[in-house]
Amino acid sequence: DPLWSRGLGDVYKRQVVEQEIDAAPLESRLAERLDAVPGSPCLQVTRHWFDGAGKLVQCSVGLYPQGRSRYRSRLPLASL
């Protein structure tokens, strides 16, 4: 488990994190703050944390301008 995941789970007793990753144009008001070009593509990561009863306890939205984020995964393939 990633360290950040264990830490949040321990502190808030969260049971489930739902994550949605989407591409979106960067709004002008945010582009300036992120030192990016308005309308340029960005990665938007939205996370919802739920407790053991299924109650939403936290939500976050992260914006990552083009070229500032990378997602990599390794998926094991079933043996033939």
PDB file of N, CA, C and O in Angstrom:
ATOM      1  N   ASP A   1       0.835  -1.196   0.000  1.00  0.00           N
ATOM      2  CA  ASP A   1       0.000   0.000   0.000  1.00  0.00           C
ATOM      3  C   ASP A   1       0.870   1.246   0.000  1.00  0.00           C
ATOM      4  O   ASP A   1       1.853   1.308   0.726  1.00  0.00           O
ATOM      5  N   PRO A   2       0.472   2.256  -0.781  1.00  0.00           N
ATOM      6  CA  PRO A   2       1.228   3.512  -0.740  1.00  0.00           C
ATOM      7  C   PRO A   2       1.156   4.133   0.650  1.00  0.00           C
ATOM      8  O   PRO A   2       0.145   4.018   1.338  1.00  0.00           O
ATOM      9  N   LEU A   3       2.211   4.819   1.030  1.00  0.00           N
ATOM     10  CA  LEU A   3       2.280   5.448   2.350  1.00  0.00           C
ATOM     11  C   LEU A   3       1.133   6.420   2.576  1.00  0.00           C
ATOM     12  O   LEU A   3       0.501   6.417   3.623  1.00  0.00           O
ATOM     13  N   TRP A   4       0.807   7.257   1.561  1.00  0.00           N
ATOM     14  CA  TRP A   4      -0.267   8.237   1.749  1.00  0.00           C
ATOM     15  C   TRP A   4      -1.600   7.558   1.999  1.00  0.00           C
ATOM     16  O   TRP A   4      -2.414   8.025   2.752  1.00  0.00           O
ATOM     17  N   SER A   5      -1.813   6.425   1.371  1.00  0.00           N
ATOM     18  CA  SER A   5      -3.080   5.709   1.536  1.00  0.00           C
ATOM     19  C   SER A   5      -3.201   5.146   2.951  1.00  0.00           C
ATOM     20  O   SER A   5      -4.236   5.249   3.584  1.00  0.00           O
ATOM     21  N   ARG A   6      -2.133   4.547   3.453  1.00  0.00           N
ATOM     22  CA  ARG A   6      -2.154   4.005   4.812  1.00  0.00           C
ATOM     23  C   ARG A   6      -2.362   5.122   5.823  1.00  0.00           C
ATOM     24  O   ARG A   6      -3.110   4.994   6.769  1.00  0.00           O
ATOM     25  N   GLY A   7      -1.692   6.256   5.615  1.00  0.00           N
ATOM     26  CA  GLY A   7      -1.797   7.361   6.559  1.00  0.00           C
ATOM     27  C   GLY A   7      -3.213   7.900   6.657  1.00  0.00           C
ATOM     28  O   GLY A   7      -3.747   8.079   7.740  1.00  0.00           O
ATOM     29  N   LEU A   8      -3.864   8.133   5.520  1.00  0.00           N
ATOM     30  CA  LEU A   8      -5.233   8.641   5.549  1.00  0.00           C
ATOM     31  C   LEU A   8      -6.181   7.620   6.148  1.00  0.00           C
ATOM     32  O   LEU A   8      -7.072   7.959   6.904  1.00  0.00           O
ATOM     33  N   GLY A   9      -6.001   6.371   5.816  1.00  0.00           N
ATOM     34  CA  GLY A   9      -6.863   5.326   6.352  1.00  0.00           C
ATOM     35  C   GLY A   9      -6.744   5.211   7.859  1.00  0.00           C
ATOM     36  O   GLY A   9      -7.738   5.031   8.556  1.00  0.00           O
ATOM     37  N   ASP A  10      -5.528   5.338   8.364  1.00  0.00           N
ATOM     38  CA  ASP A  10      -5.312   5.254   9.809  1.00  0.00           C
ATOM     39  C   ASP A  10      -5.941   6.428  10.549  1.00  0.00           C
ATOM     40  O   ASP A  10      -6.563   6.267  11.584  1.00  0.00           O
ATOM     41  N   VAL A  11      -5.781   7.627  10.001  1.00  0.00           N
ATOM     42  CA  VAL A  11      -6.269   8.829  10.675  1.00  0.00           C
ATOM     43  C   VAL A  11      -7.783   8.933  10.616  1.00  0.00           C
ATOM     44  O   VAL A  11      -8.440   9.221  11.608  1.00  0.00           O
ATOM     45  N   TYR A  12      -8.368   8.684   9.454  1.00  0.00           N
ATOM     46  CA  TYR A  12      -9.795   8.919   9.267  1.00  0.00           C
ATOM     47  C   TYR A  12     -10.622   7.644   9.189  1.00  0.00           C
ATOM     48  O   TYR A  12     -11.824   7.693   9.006  1.00  0.00           O
ATOM     49  N   LYS A  13     -10.002   6.493   9.315  1.00  0.00           N
ATOM     50  CA  LYS A  13     -10.697   5.208   9.243  1.00  0.00           C
ATOM     51  C   LYS A  13     -11.497   5.078   7.941  1.00  0.00           C
ATOM     52  O   LYS A  13     -12.589   4.564   7.913  1.00  0.00           O
ATOM     53  N   ARG A  14     -10.913   5.571   6.870  1.00  0.00           N
ATOM     54  CA  ARG A  14     -11.568   5.496   5.572  1.00  0.00           C
ATOM     55  C   ARG A  14     -11.421   4.095   5.011  1.00  0.00           C
ATOM     56  O   ARG A  14     -10.392   3.468   5.131  1.00  0.00           O
ATOM     57  N   GLN A  15     -12.463   3.652   4.369  1.00  0.00           N
ATOM     58  CA  GLN A  15     -12.482   2.301   3.847  1.00  0.00           C
ATOM     59  C   GLN A  15     -12.320   2.229   2.333  1.00  0.00           C
ATOM     60  O   GLN A  15     -11.762   1.287   1.825  1.00  0.00           O
ATOM     61  N   VAL A  16     -12.831   3.222   1.611  1.00  0.00           N
ATOM     62  CA  VAL A  16     -12.832   3.179   0.153  1.00  0.00           C
ATOM     63  C   VAL A  16     -12.436   4.542  -0.408  1.00  0.00           C
ATOM     64  O   VAL A  16     -12.873   5.578   0.089  1.00  0.00           O
ATOM     65  N   VAL A  17     -11.611   4.530  -1.447  1.00  0.00           N
ATOM     66  CA  VAL A  17     -11.293   5.740  -2.197  1.00  0.00           C
ATOM     67  C   VAL A  17     -11.675   5.483  -3.641  1.00  0.00           C
ATOM     68  O   VAL A  17     -11.216   4.521  -4.242  1.00  0.00           O
ATOM     69  N   GLU A  18     -12.554   6.320  -4.180  1.00  0.00           N
ATOM     70  CA  GLU A  18     -12.903   6.255  -5.593  1.00  0.00           C
ATOM     71  C   GLU A  18     -12.125   7.347  -6.306  1.00  0.00           C
ATOM     72  O   GLU A  18     -12.047   8.476  -5.833  1.00  0.00           O
ATOM     73  N   GLN A  19     -11.548   7.006  -7.450  1.00  0.00           N
ATOM     74  CA  GLN A  19     -10.743   7.963  -8.192  1.00  0.00           C
ATOM     75  C   GLN A  19     -11.210   7.995  -9.636  1.00  0.00           C
ATOM     76  O   GLN A  19     -11.410   6.950 -10.249  1.00  0.00           O
ATOM     77  N   GLU A  20     -11.355   9.192 -10.163  1.00  0.00           N
ATOM     78  CA  GLU A  20     -11.736   9.382 -11.564  1.00  0.00           C
ATOM     79  C   GLU A  20     -10.684  10.263 -12.220  1.00  0.00           C
ATOM     80  O   GLU A  20     -10.317  11.312 -11.679  1.00  0.00           O
ATOM     81  N   ILE A  21     -10.187   9.834 -13.373  1.00  0.00           N
ATOM     82  CA  ILE A  21      -9.168  10.579 -14.097  1.00  0.00           C
ATOM     83  C   ILE A  21      -9.767  10.994 -15.432  1.00  0.00           C
ATOM     84  O   ILE A  21     -10.322  10.167 -16.152  1.00  0.00           O
ATOM     85  N   ASP A  22      -9.637  12.282 -15.748  1.00  0.00           N
ATOM     86  CA  ASP A  22     -10.245  12.813 -16.964  1.00  0.00           C
ATOM     87  C   ASP A  22      -9.315  13.856 -17.571  1.00  0.00           C
ATOM     88  O   ASP A  22      -8.496  14.452 -16.877  1.00  0.00           O
ATOM     89  N   ALA A  23      -9.454  14.073 -18.871  1.00  0.00           N
ATOM     90  CA  ALA A  23      -8.751  15.154 -19.553  1.00  0.00           C
ATOM     91  C   ALA A  23      -9.732  16.306 -19.711  1.00  0.00           C
ATOM     92  O   ALA A  23     -10.905  16.085 -20.004  1.00  0.00           O
ATOM     93  N   ALA A  24      -9.248  17.528 -19.506  1.00  0.00           N
ATOM     94  CA  ALA A  24     -10.121  18.684 -19.594  1.00  0.00           C
ATOM     95  C   ALA A  24      -9.298  19.896 -20.018  1.00  0.00           C
ATOM     96  O   ALA A  24      -8.091  19.952 -19.760  1.00  0.00           O
ATOM     97  N   PRO A  25      -9.943  20.887 -20.667  1.00  0.00           N
ATOM     98  CA  PRO A  25      -9.217  22.127 -20.959  1.00  0.00           C
ATOM     99  C   PRO A  25      -9.038  22.931 -19.670  1.00  0.00           C
ATOM    100  O   PRO A  25      -9.918  22.950 -18.817  1.00  0.00           O
ATOM    101  N   LEU A  26      -7.906  23.557 -19.541  1.00  0.00           N
ATOM    102  CA  LEU A  26      -7.588  24.313 -18.333  1.00  0.00           C
ATOM    103  C   LEU A  26      -8.272  25.679 -18.373  1.00  0.00           C
ATOM    104  O   LEU A  26      -8.101  26.448 -19.319  1.00  0.00           O
ATOM    105  N   GLU A  27      -9.078  25.965 -17.363  1.00  0.00           N
ATOM    106  CA  GLU A  27      -9.790  27.246 -17.286  1.00  0.00           C
ATOM    107  C   GLU A  27      -8.803  28.394 -17.120  1.00  0.00           C
ATOM    108  O   GLU A  27      -7.771  28.256 -16.465  1.00  0.00           O
ATOM    109  N   SER A  28      -9.142  29.521 -17.694  1.00  0.00           N
ATOM    110  CA  SER A  28      -8.256  30.703 -17.673  1.00  0.00           C
ATOM    111  C   SER A  28      -7.849  31.103 -16.264  1.00  0.00           C
ATOM    112  O   SER A  28      -6.683  31.386 -15.992  1.00  0.00           O
ATOM    113  N   ARG A  29      -8.818  31.133 -15.337  1.00  0.00           N
ATOM    114  CA  ARG A  29      -8.513  31.597 -13.974  1.00  0.00           C
ATOM    115  C   ARG A  29      -7.535  30.666 -13.255  1.00  0.00           C
ATOM    116  O   ARG A  29      -6.785  31.104 -12.385  1.00  0.00           O
ATOM    117  N   LEU A  30      -7.528  29.393 -13.627  1.00  0.00           N
ATOM    118  CA  LEU A  30      -6.603  28.447 -12.999  1.00  0.00           C
ATOM    119  C   LEU A  30      -5.280  28.363 -13.747  1.00  0.00           C
ATOM    120  O   LEU A  30      -4.240  28.108 -13.147  1.00  0.00           O
ATOM    121  N   ALA A  31      -5.313  28.593 -15.058  1.00  0.00           N
ATOM    122  CA  ALA A  31      -4.092  28.513 -15.864  1.00  0.00           C
ATOM    123  C   ALA A  31      -3.027  29.481 -15.359  1.00  0.00           C
ATOM    124  O   ALA A  31      -1.858  29.118 -15.251  1.00  0.00           O
ATOM    125  N   GLU A  32      -3.432  30.696 -15.027  1.00  0.00           N
ATOM    126  CA  GLU A  32      -2.479  31.688 -14.534  1.00  0.00           C
ATOM    127  C   GLU A  32      -1.827  31.219 -13.237  1.00  0.00           C
ATOM    128  O   GLU A  32      -0.618  31.322 -13.059  1.00  0.00           O
ATOM    129  N   ARG A  33      -2.616  30.683 -12.338  1.00  0.00           N
ATOM    130  CA  ARG A  33      -2.084  30.217 -11.043  1.00  0.00           C
ATOM    131  C   ARG A  33      -1.142  29.024 -11.209  1.00  0.00           C
ATOM    132  O   ARG A  33      -0.241  28.809 -10.399  1.00  0.00           O
ATOM    133  N   LEU A  34      -1.371  28.236 -12.278  1.00  0.00           N
ATOM    134  CA  LEU A  34      -0.559  27.041 -12.521  1.00  0.00           C
ATOM    135  C   LEU A  34       0.547  27.295 -13.542  1.00  0.00           C
ATOM    136  O   LEU A  34       1.245  26.366 -13.942  1.00  0.00           O
ATOM    137  N   ASP A  35       0.699  28.553 -13.955  1.00  0.00           N
ATOM    138  CA  ASP A  35       1.700  28.929 -14.951  1.00  0.00           C
ATOM    139  C   ASP A  35       1.563  28.061 -16.205  1.00  0.00           C
ATOM    140  O   ASP A  35       2.506  27.418 -16.650  1.00  0.00           O
ATOM    141  N   ALA A  36       0.341  28.049 -16.734  1.00  0.00           N
ATOM    142  CA  ALA A  36       0.040  27.243 -17.914  1.00  0.00           C
ATOM    143  C   ALA A  36      -0.795  28.079 -18.893  1.00  0.00           C
ATOM    144  O   ALA A  36      -1.272  29.165 -18.555  1.00  0.00           O
ATOM    145  N   VAL A  37      -0.980  27.559 -20.085  1.00  0.00           N
ATOM    146  CA  VAL A  37      -1.726  28.252 -21.132  1.00  0.00           C
ATOM    147  C   VAL A  37      -3.225  27.987 -20.964  1.00  0.00           C
ATOM    148  O   VAL A  37      -3.633  26.824 -20.878  1.00  0.00           O
ATOM    149  N   PRO A  38      -4.043  29.042 -20.924  1.00  0.00           N
ATOM    150  CA  PRO A  38      -5.494  28.832 -20.830  1.00  0.00           C
ATOM    151  C   PRO A  38      -6.012  27.984 -21.986  1.00  0.00           C
ATOM    152  O   PRO A  38      -5.587  28.145 -23.125  1.00  0.00           O
ATOM    153  N   GLY A  39      -6.896  27.046 -21.681  1.00  0.00           N
ATOM    154  CA  GLY A  39      -7.463  26.170 -22.694  1.00  0.00           C
ATOM    155  C   GLY A  39      -6.603  24.977 -23.050  1.00  0.00           C
ATOM    156  O   GLY A  39      -7.034  24.087 -23.785  1.00  0.00           O
ATOM    157  N   SER A  40      -5.373  24.948 -22.546  1.00  0.00           N
ATOM    158  CA  SER A  40      -4.505  23.804 -22.839  1.00  0.00           C
ATOM    159  C   SER A  40      -5.003  22.580 -22.071  1.00  0.00           C
ATOM    160  O   SER A  40      -5.706  22.697 -21.072  1.00  0.00           O
ATOM    161  N   PRO A  41      -4.648  21.384 -22.541  1.00  0.00           N
ATOM    162  CA  PRO A  41      -5.144  20.182 -21.863  1.00  0.00           C
ATOM    163  C   PRO A  41      -4.536  20.020 -20.470  1.00  0.00           C
ATOM    164  O   PRO A  41      -3.390  20.380 -20.227  1.00  0.00           O
ATOM    165  N   CYS A  42      -5.335  19.499 -19.576  1.00  0.00           N
ATOM    166  CA  CYS A  42      -4.838  19.162 -18.248  1.00  0.00           C
ATOM    167  C   CYS A  42      -5.480  17.850 -17.814  1.00  0.00           C
ATOM    168  O   CYS A  42      -6.519  17.441 -18.327  1.00  0.00           O
ATOM    169  N   LEU A  43      -4.823  17.214 -16.900  1.00  0.00           N
ATOM    170  CA  LEU A  43      -5.336  15.987 -16.303  1.00  0.00           C
ATOM    171  C   LEU A  43      -6.071  16.384 -15.036  1.00  0.00           C
ATOM    172  O   LEU A  43      -5.527  17.094 -14.193  1.00  0.00           O
ATOM    173  N   GLN A  44      -7.310  15.949 -14.911  1.00  0.00           N
ATOM    174  CA  GLN A  44      -8.106  16.256 -13.721  1.00  0.00           C
ATOM    175  C   GLN A  44      -8.342  14.962 -12.958  1.00  0.00           C
ATOM    176  O   GLN A  44      -8.892  14.016 -13.498  1.00  0.00           O
ATOM    177  N   VAL A  45      -7.877  14.933 -11.717  1.00  0.00           N
ATOM    178  CA  VAL A  45      -8.022  13.749 -10.877  1.00  0.00           C
ATOM    179  C   VAL A  45      -8.965  14.100  -9.728  1.00  0.00           C
ATOM    180  O   VAL A  45      -8.671  14.986  -8.927  1.00  0.00           O
ATOM    181  N   THR A  46     -10.108  13.426  -9.680  1.00  0.00           N
ATOM    182  CA  THR A  46     -11.091  13.648  -8.631  1.00  0.00           C
ATOM    183  C   THR A  46     -11.125  12.413  -7.739  1.00  0.00           C
ATOM    184  O   THR A  46     -11.230  11.293  -8.234  1.00  0.00           O
ATOM    185  N   ARG A  47     -11.004  12.629  -6.430  1.00  0.00           N
ATOM    186  CA  ARG A  47     -11.022  11.520  -5.475  1.00  0.00           C
ATOM    187  C   ARG A  47     -12.127  11.740  -4.446  1.00  0.00           C
ATOM    188  O   ARG A  47     -12.319  12.851  -3.965  1.00  0.00           O
ATOM    189  N   HIS A  48     -12.806  10.653  -4.116  1.00  0.00           N
ATOM    190  CA  HIS A  48     -13.838  10.655  -3.072  1.00  0.00           C
ATOM    191  C   HIS A  48     -13.456   9.599  -2.039  1.00  0.00           C
ATOM    192  O   HIS A  48     -13.223   8.441  -2.404  1.00  0.00           O
ATOM    193  N   TRP A  49     -13.394   9.986  -0.778  1.00  0.00           N
ATOM    194  CA  TRP A  49     -13.078   9.068   0.311  1.00  0.00           C
ATOM    195  C   TRP A  49     -14.357   8.765   1.077  1.00  0.00           C
ATOM    196  O   TRP A  49     -15.098   9.683   1.444  1.00  0.00           O
ATOM    197  N   PHE A  50     -14.604   7.495   1.323  1.00  0.00           N
ATOM    198  CA  PHE A  50     -15.794   7.044   2.051  1.00  0.00           C
ATOM    199  C   PHE A  50     -15.378   6.283   3.297  1.00  0.00           C
ATOM    200  O   PHE A  50     -14.376   5.548   3.280  1.00  0.00           O
ATOM    201  N   ASP A  51     -16.155   6.437   4.368  1.00  0.00           N
ATOM    202  CA  ASP A  51     -15.868   5.681   5.589  1.00  0.00           C
ATOM    203  C   ASP A  51     -16.484   4.290   5.493  1.00  0.00           C
ATOM    204  O   ASP A  51     -17.060   3.918   4.465  1.00  0.00           O
ATOM    205  N   GLY A  52     -16.353   3.518   6.559  1.00  0.00           N
ATOM    206  CA  GLY A  52     -16.850   2.142   6.575  1.00  0.00           C
ATOM    207  C   GLY A  52     -18.344   2.018   6.379  1.00  0.00           C
ATOM    208  O   GLY A  52     -18.837   0.985   5.928  1.00  0.00           O
ATOM    209  N   ALA A  53     -19.095   3.082   6.670  1.00  0.00           N
ATOM    210  CA  ALA A  53     -20.551   3.068   6.502  1.00  0.00           C
ATOM    211  C   ALA A  53     -20.964   3.560   5.114  1.00  0.00           C
ATOM    212  O   ALA A  53     -22.142   3.650   4.809  1.00  0.00           O
ATOM    213  N   GLY A  54     -19.975   3.903   4.287  1.00  0.00           N
ATOM    214  CA  GLY A  54     -20.281   4.381   2.947  1.00  0.00           C
ATOM    215  C   GLY A  54     -20.542   5.872   2.865  1.00  0.00           C
ATOM    216  O   GLY A  54     -20.931   6.381   1.820  1.00  0.00           O
ATOM    217  N   LYS A  55     -20.303   6.595   3.961  1.00  0.00           N
ATOM    218  CA  LYS A  55     -20.522   8.040   3.993  1.00  0.00           C
ATOM    219  C   LYS A  55     -19.316   8.769   3.403  1.00  0.00           C
ATOM    220  O   LYS A  55     -18.166   8.472   3.749  1.00  0.00           O
ATOM    221  N   LEU A  56     -19.577   9.728   2.499  1.00  0.00           N
ATOM    222  CA  LEU A  56     -18.510  10.542   1.928  1.00  0.00           C
ATOM    223  C   LEU A  56     -17.900  11.412   3.020  1.00  0.00           C
ATOM    224  O   LEU A  56     -18.613  12.141   3.711  1.00  0.00           O
ATOM    225  N   VAL A  57     -16.582  11.318   3.210  1.00  0.00           N
ATOM    226  CA  VAL A  57     -15.931  12.098   4.260  1.00  0.00           C
ATOM    227  C   VAL A  57     -14.945  13.122   3.709  1.00  0.00           C
ATOM    228  O   VAL A  57     -14.562  14.044   4.420  1.00  0.00           O
ATOM    229  N   GLN A  58     -14.544  12.967   2.452  1.00  0.00           N
ATOM    230  CA  GLN A  58     -13.636  13.955   1.857  1.00  0.00           C
ATOM    231  C   GLN A  58     -13.667  13.821   0.354  1.00  0.00           C
ATOM    232  O   GLN A  58     -13.870  12.735  -0.183  1.00  0.00           O
ATOM    233  N   CYS A  59     -13.447  14.946  -0.326  1.00  0.00           N
ATOM    234  CA  CYS A  59     -13.374  14.974  -1.780  1.00  0.00           C
ATOM    235  C   CYS A  59     -12.218  15.886  -2.162  1.00  0.00           C
ATOM    236  O   CYS A  59     -11.996  16.908  -1.505  1.00  0.00           O
ATOM    237  N   SER A  60     -11.474  15.553  -3.208  1.00  0.00           N
ATOM    238  CA  SER A  60     -10.406  16.431  -3.690  1.00  0.00           C
ATOM    239  C   SER A  60     -10.385  16.408  -5.211  1.00  0.00           C
ATOM    240  O   SER A  60     -10.765  15.422  -5.839  1.00  0.00           O
ATOM    241  N   VAL A  61      -9.938  17.525  -5.778  1.00  0.00           N
ATOM    242  CA  VAL A  61      -9.761  17.631  -7.228  1.00  0.00           C
ATOM    243  C   VAL A  61      -8.357  18.157  -7.465  1.00  0.00           C
ATOM    244  O   VAL A  61      -7.980  19.210  -6.947  1.00  0.00           O
ATOM    245  N   GLY A  62      -7.569  17.412  -8.223  1.00  0.00           N
ATOM    246  CA  GLY A  62      -6.219  17.833  -8.589  1.00  0.00           C
ATOM    247  C   GLY A  62      -6.161  18.119 -10.068  1.00  0.00           C
ATOM    248  O   GLY A  62      -6.717  17.365 -10.874  1.00  0.00           O
ATOM    249  N   LEU A  63      -5.527  19.234 -10.441  1.00  0.00           N
ATOM    250  CA  LEU A  63      -5.360  19.605 -11.844  1.00  0.00           C
ATOM    251  C   LEU A  63      -3.882  19.585 -12.179  1.00  0.00           C
ATOM    252  O   LEU A  63      -3.065  20.192 -11.473  1.00  0.00           O
ATOM    253  N   TYR A  64      -3.542  18.906 -13.257  1.00  0.00           N
ATOM    254  CA  TYR A  64      -2.155  18.749 -13.664  1.00  0.00           C
ATOM    255  C   TYR A  64      -2.020  19.183 -15.115  1.00  0.00           C
ATOM    256  O   TYR A  64      -2.458  18.469 -16.026  1.00  0.00           O
ATOM    257  N   PRO A  65      -1.425  20.370 -15.371  1.00  0.00           N
ATOM    258  CA  PRO A  65      -1.267  20.847 -16.740  1.00  0.00           C
ATOM    259  C   PRO A  65      -0.454  19.869 -17.593  1.00  0.00           C
ATOM    260  O   PRO A  65       0.331  19.061 -17.080  1.00  0.00           O
ATOM    261  N   GLN A  66      -0.659  19.988 -18.897  1.00  0.00           N
ATOM    262  CA  GLN A  66       0.007  19.122 -19.864  1.00  0.00           C
ATOM    263  C   GLN A  66       1.504  19.018 -19.576  1.00  0.00           C
ATOM    264  O   GLN A  66       2.172  20.012 -19.317  1.00  0.00           O
ATOM    265  N   GLY A  67       2.010  17.792 -19.568  1.00  0.00           N
ATOM    266  CA  GLY A  67       3.429  17.548 -19.382  1.00  0.00           C
ATOM    267  C   GLY A  67       3.896  17.521 -17.938  1.00  0.00           C
ATOM    268  O   GLY A  67       5.075  17.338 -17.668  1.00  0.00           O
ATOM    269  N   ARG A  68       2.986  17.668 -16.971  1.00  0.00           N
ATOM    270  CA  ARG A  68       3.395  17.705 -15.565  1.00  0.00           C
ATOM    271  C   ARG A  68       2.935  16.507 -14.758  1.00  0.00           C
ATOM    272  O   ARG A  68       3.041  16.499 -13.536  1.00  0.00           O
ATOM    273  N   SER A  69       2.420  15.520 -15.431  1.00  0.00           N
ATOM    274  CA  SER A  69       1.958  14.336 -14.708  1.00  0.00           C
ATOM    275  C   SER A  69       2.102  13.111 -15.610  1.00  0.00           C
ATOM    276  O   SER A  69       2.026  13.213 -16.828  1.00  0.00           O
ATOM    277  N   ARG A  70       2.277  11.988 -14.973  1.00  0.00           N
ATOM    278  CA  ARG A  70       2.377  10.740 -15.716  1.00  0.00           C
ATOM    279  C   ARG A  70       1.704   9.659 -14.896  1.00  0.00           C
ATOM    280  O   ARG A  70       1.836   9.617 -13.677  1.00  0.00           O
ATOM    281  N   TYR A  71       0.984   8.812 -15.566  1.00  0.00           N
ATOM    282  CA  TYR A  71       0.321   7.688 -14.911  1.00  0.00           C
ATOM    283  C   TYR A  71       0.902   6.415 -15.499  1.00  0.00           C
ATOM    284  O   TYR A  71       0.955   6.262 -16.711  1.00  0.00           O
ATOM    285  N   ARG A  72       1.315   5.529 -14.642  1.00  0.00           N
ATOM    286  CA  ARG A  72       1.875   4.259 -15.105  1.00  0.00           C
ATOM    287  C   ARG A  72       1.289   3.149 -14.256  1.00  0.00           C
ATOM    288  O   ARG A  72       1.129   3.285 -13.051  1.00  0.00           O
ATOM    289  N   SER A  73       0.950   2.055 -14.901  1.00  0.00           N
ATOM    290  CA  SER A  73       0.474   0.898 -14.148  1.00  0.00           C
ATOM    291  C   SER A  73       1.074  -0.355 -14.748  1.00  0.00           C
ATOM    292  O   SER A  73       1.491  -0.377 -15.903  1.00  0.00           O
ATOM    293  N   ARG A  74       1.103  -1.367 -13.942  1.00  0.00           N
ATOM    294  CA  ARG A  74       1.612  -2.666 -14.369  1.00  0.00           C
ATOM    295  C   ARG A  74       0.516  -3.684 -14.083  1.00  0.00           C
ATOM    296  O   ARG A  74       0.101  -3.837 -12.930  1.00  0.00           O
ATOM    297  N   LEU A  75       0.040  -4.307 -15.135  1.00  0.00           N
ATOM    298  CA  LEU A  75      -1.077  -5.225 -15.003  1.00  0.00           C
ATOM    299  C   LEU A  75      -0.591  -6.643 -15.295  1.00  0.00           C
ATOM    300  O   LEU A  75      -0.176  -6.942 -16.416  1.00  0.00           O
ATOM    301  N   PRO A  76      -0.650  -7.525 -14.310  1.00  0.00           N
ATOM    302  CA  PRO A  76      -0.225  -8.897 -14.556  1.00  0.00           C
ATOM    303  C   PRO A  76      -1.213  -9.596 -15.475  1.00  0.00           C
ATOM    304  O   PRO A  76      -2.430  -9.429 -15.345  1.00  0.00           O
ATOM    305  N   LEU A  77      -0.696 -10.336 -16.415  1.00  0.00           N
ATOM    306  CA  LEU A  77      -1.545 -11.087 -17.333  1.00  0.00           C
ATOM    307  C   LEU A  77      -1.743 -12.494 -16.811  1.00  0.00           C
ATOM    308  O   LEU A  77      -0.824 -13.090 -16.242  1.00  0.00           O
ATOM    309  N   ALA A  78      -2.913 -13.019 -17.008  1.00  0.00           N
ATOM    310  CA  ALA A  78      -3.203 -14.386 -16.572  1.00  0.00           C
ATOM    311  C   ALA A  78      -2.344 -15.349 -17.401  1.00  0.00           C
ATOM    312  O   ALA A  78      -2.123 -15.139 -18.581  1.00  0.00           O
ATOM    313  N   SER A  79      -1.865 -16.394 -16.772  1.00  0.00           N
ATOM    314  CA  SER A  79      -1.065 -17.375 -17.515  1.00  0.00           C
ATOM    315  C   SER A  79      -1.972 -18.160 -18.465  1.00  0.00           C
ATOM    316  O   SER A  79      -3.135 -18.420 -18.183  1.00  0.00           O
ATOM    317  N   LEU A  80      -1.423 -18.500 -19.585  1.00  0.00           N
ATOM    318  CA  LEU A  80      -2.211 -19.234 -20.605  1.00  0.00           C
ATOM    319  C   LEU A  80      -2.231 -20.703 -20.354  1.00  0.00           C
ATOM    320  O   LEU A  80      -1.429 -21.328 -19.863  1.00  0.00           O
TER     321      LEU A  80
END
